């Protein structure tokens, strides 16, 4: 179940028509910090502030704008998904995917939205490495963890004329 995924950062249920949070819960330290009683618009603004790239912030605000979501739902769209980079509480930047799933309440006609945000940093990093391997002819490919200073080296199957450094180390000498 996606709502119970270990990568889940936060989840919420919003009444878009009434601009009210029905439910919001931050699952990790990387979630948006919100008061229990808040409007959808206030939650959207707070979430957008965590976008680390200005163009992504603008796109996030456009995609998840409350009135635009309602209009898209009326046109038959029931899901909105966006991948972006988010600042974390410890200063790192991670890839996050936010998903909005729309439905209407039959009694009131109000448009509701389940919102889920997931940490997809590991998947994005793996995809970038695979894309790099496919595009580039290389002897070695390394990945540096800037937080710890550790690096991992991946070797191409072919023979290299370059001496092989240790596969995993925090020493650059």
C-alpha positions as a Python dict, from the first residue, in 0.01 Angstrom:
ca = {
    (1, 'X'): (0, 0, 0),
    (2, 'X'): (149, 335, -108),
    (3, 'X'): (8, 506, 203),
    (4, 'X'): (225, 278, 419),
    (5, 'X'): (541, 289, 206),
    (6, 'X'): (870, 329, 396),
    (7, 'X'): (950, 617, 158),
    (8, 'X'): (635, 806, 263),
    (9, 'X'): (719, 1153, 394),
    (10, 'X'): (368, 1282, 459),
    (11, 'X'): (3, 1223, 377),
    (12, 'X'): (-308, 1432, 396),
    (13, 'X'): (-671, 1459, 298),
    (14, 'X'): (-806, 1796, 189),
    (15, 'X'): (-1145, 1935, 102),
    (16, 'X'): (-1047, 2146, -199),
    (17, 'X'): (-1390, 2301, -237),
    (18, 'X'): (-1390, 2414, 127),
    (19, 'X'): (-1012, 2484, 133),
    (20, 'X'): (-973, 2282, 455),
    (21, 'X'): (-745, 2007, 583),
    (22, 'X'): (-943, 1703, 692),
    (23, 'X'): (-627, 1518, 793),
    (24, 'X'): (-250, 1570, 769),
    (25, 'X'): (31, 1362, 913),
    (26, 'X'): (406, 1404, 869),
    (27, 'X'): (570, 1062, 859),
    (28, 'X'): (935, 1178, 861),
    (29, 'X'): (1157, 1467, 960),
    (30, 'X'): (1142, 1582, 596),
    (31, 'X'): (768, 1653, 606),
    (32, 'X'): (614, 1999, 590),
    (33, 'X'): (543, 2124, 942),
    (34, 'X'): (179, 2235, 959),
    (35, 'X'): (-75, 2315, 1229),
    (36, 'X'): (-351, 2052, 1260),
    (37, 'X'): (-616, 2299, 1144),
    (38, 'X'): (-490, 2461, 825),
    (39, 'X'): (-621, 2546, 482),
    (40, 'X'): (-516, 2364, 165),
    (41, 'X'): (-374, 2692, 33),
    (42, 'X'): (-156, 2739, 345),
    (43, 'X'): (-31, 2380, 318),
    (44, 'X'): (48, 2427, -50),
    (45, 'X'): (245, 2745, 19),
    (46, 'X'): (444, 2575, 297),
    (47, 'X'): (520, 2273, 78),
    (48, 'X'): (629, 2495, -213),
    (49, 'X'): (873, 2678, 15),
    (50, 'X'): (1061, 2349, 58),
    (51, 'X'): (1125, 2321, -319),
    (52, 'X'): (1495, 2390, -366),
    (53, 'X'): (1478, 2493, -734),
    (54, 'X'): (1279, 2812, -811),
    (55, 'X'): (1139, 2680, -1143),
    (56, 'X'): (1025, 2362, -969),
    (57, 'X'): (855, 2572, -699),
    (58, 'X'): (659, 2760, -968),
    (59, 'X'): (560, 2433, -1140),
    (60, 'X'): (459, 2277, -804),
    (61, 'X'): (235, 2576, -726),
    (62, 'X'): (79, 2559, -1073),
    (63, 'X'): (14, 2184, -1066),
    (64, 'X'): (-129, 2171, -714),
    (65, 'X'): (-317, 2502, -719),
    (66, 'X'): (-651, 2429, -552),
    (67, 'X'): (-876, 2586, -816),
    (68, 'X'): (-679, 2428, -1101),
    (69, 'X'): (-708, 2086, -936),
    (70, 'X'): (-1085, 2133, -911),
    (71, 'X'): (-1102, 2234, -1278),
    (72, 'X'): (-888, 1937, -1384),
    (73, 'X'): (-1109, 1703, -1178),
    (74, 'X'): (-1420, 1839, -1353),
    (75, 'X'): (-1241, 1767, -1684),
    (76, 'X'): (-1186, 1404, -1578),
    (77, 'X'): (-832, 1415, -1435),
    (78, 'X'): (-814, 1229, -1102),
    (79, 'X'): (-437, 1227, -1038),
    (80, 'X'): (-152, 1478, -1041),
    (81, 'X'): (210, 1369, -991),
    (82, 'X'): (523, 1584, -969),
    (83, 'X'): (889, 1499, -898),
    (84, 'X'): (1104, 1779, -759),
    (85, 'X'): (1396, 1855, -532),
    (86, 'X'): (1318, 1944, -171),
    (87, 'X'): (1530, 2095, 104),
    (88, 'X'): (1545, 1877, 416),
    (89, 'X'): (1560, 1988, 777),
    (90, 'X'): (1932, 1901, 792),
    (91, 'X'): (2020, 2106, 483),
    (92, 'X'): (2037, 1825, 227),
    (93, 'X'): (1841, 1823, -96),
    (94, 'X'): (1644, 1512, -189),
    (95, 'X'): (1418, 1409, -473),
    (96, 'X'): (1052, 1396, -370),
    (97, 'X'): (742, 1283, -554),
    (98, 'X'): (411, 1440, -455),
    (99, 'X'): (92, 1269, -570),
    (100, 'X'): (-257, 1418, -551),
    (101, 'X'): (-557, 1186, -599),
    (102, 'X'): (-892, 1355, -653),
    (103, 'X'): (-1250, 1240, -591),
    (104, 'X'): (-1583, 1398, -503),
    (105, 'X'): (-1813, 1343, -208),
    (106, 'X'): (-2152, 1239, -345),
    (107, 'X'): (-2355, 1407, -67),
    (108, 'X'): (-2193, 1752, -90),
    (109, 'X'): (-2029, 1747, -433),
    (110, 'X'): (-1708, 1876, -274),
    (111, 'X'): (-1385, 1786, -451),
    (112, 'X'): (-1144, 1608, -216),
    (113, 'X'): (-775, 1538, -256),
    (114, 'X'): (-550, 1277, -96),
    (115, 'X'): (-193, 1409, -100),
    (116, 'X'): (110, 1184, -55),
    (117, 'X'): (477, 1284, -67),
    (118, 'X'): (751, 1022, -105),
    (119, 'X'): (1130, 1027, -76),
    (120, 'X'): (1240, 902, -418),
    (121, 'X'): (1604, 1010, -386),
    (122, 'X'): (1747, 656, -402),
    (123, 'X'): (1542, 570, -711),
    (124, 'X'): (1638, 894, -890),
    (125, 'X'): (2007, 840, -808),
    (126, 'X'): (1995, 483, -938),
    (127, 'X'): (1819, 596, -1256),
    (128, 'X'): (2076, 870, -1315),
    (129, 'X'): (2358, 618, -1274),
    (130, 'X'): (2195, 379, -1519),
    (131, 'X'): (2135, 661, -1768),
    (132, 'X'): (2499, 768, -1734),
    (133, 'X'): (2625, 414, -1787),
    (134, 'X'): (2412, 377, -2098),
    (135, 'X'): (2523, 713, -2245),
    (136, 'X'): (2893, 719, -2159),
    (137, 'X'): (3184, 497, -2249),
    (138, 'X'): (3379, 482, -1923),
    (139, 'X'): (3648, 293, -1737),
    (140, 'X'): (3520, 382, -1393),
    (141, 'X'): (3210, 552, -1261),
    (142, 'X'): (3209, 688, -907),
    (143, 'X'): (2938, 813, -678),
    (144, 'X'): (3031, 1056, -401),
    (145, 'X'): (2820, 1097, -87),
    (146, 'X'): (2883, 1464, -7),
    (147, 'X'): (2746, 1429, 346),
    (148, 'X'): (2993, 1161, 455),
    (149, 'X'): (3273, 1207, 202),
    (150, 'X'): (3253, 838, 108),
    (151, 'X'): (3271, 729, -252),
    (152, 'X'): (3191, 412, -440),
    (153, 'X'): (3360, 322, -770),
    (154, 'X'): (3196, 108, -1036),
    (155, 'X'): (3417, -50, -1302),
    (156, 'X'): (3326, -107, -1665),
    (157, 'X'): (3359, -469, -1782),
    (158, 'X'): (3635, -379, -2031),
    (159, 'X'): (4004, -354, -1957),
    (160, 'X'): (4127, -17, -1837),
    (161, 'X'): (4473, 130, -1865),
    (162, 'X'): (4404, 335, -1553),
    (163, 'X'): (4497, 181, -1216),
    (164, 'X'): (4194, 92, -1010),
    (165, 'X'): (4142, 288, -687),
    (166, 'X'): (3974, 117, -390),
    (167, 'X'): (3605, 39, -462),
    (168, 'X'): (3482, 202, -141),
    (169, 'X'): (3670, 455, 68),
    (170, 'X'): (3665, 788, 247),
    (171, 'X'): (4035, 851, 170),
    (172, 'X'): (4113, 1050, -144),
    (173, 'X'): (4489, 1000, -147),
}
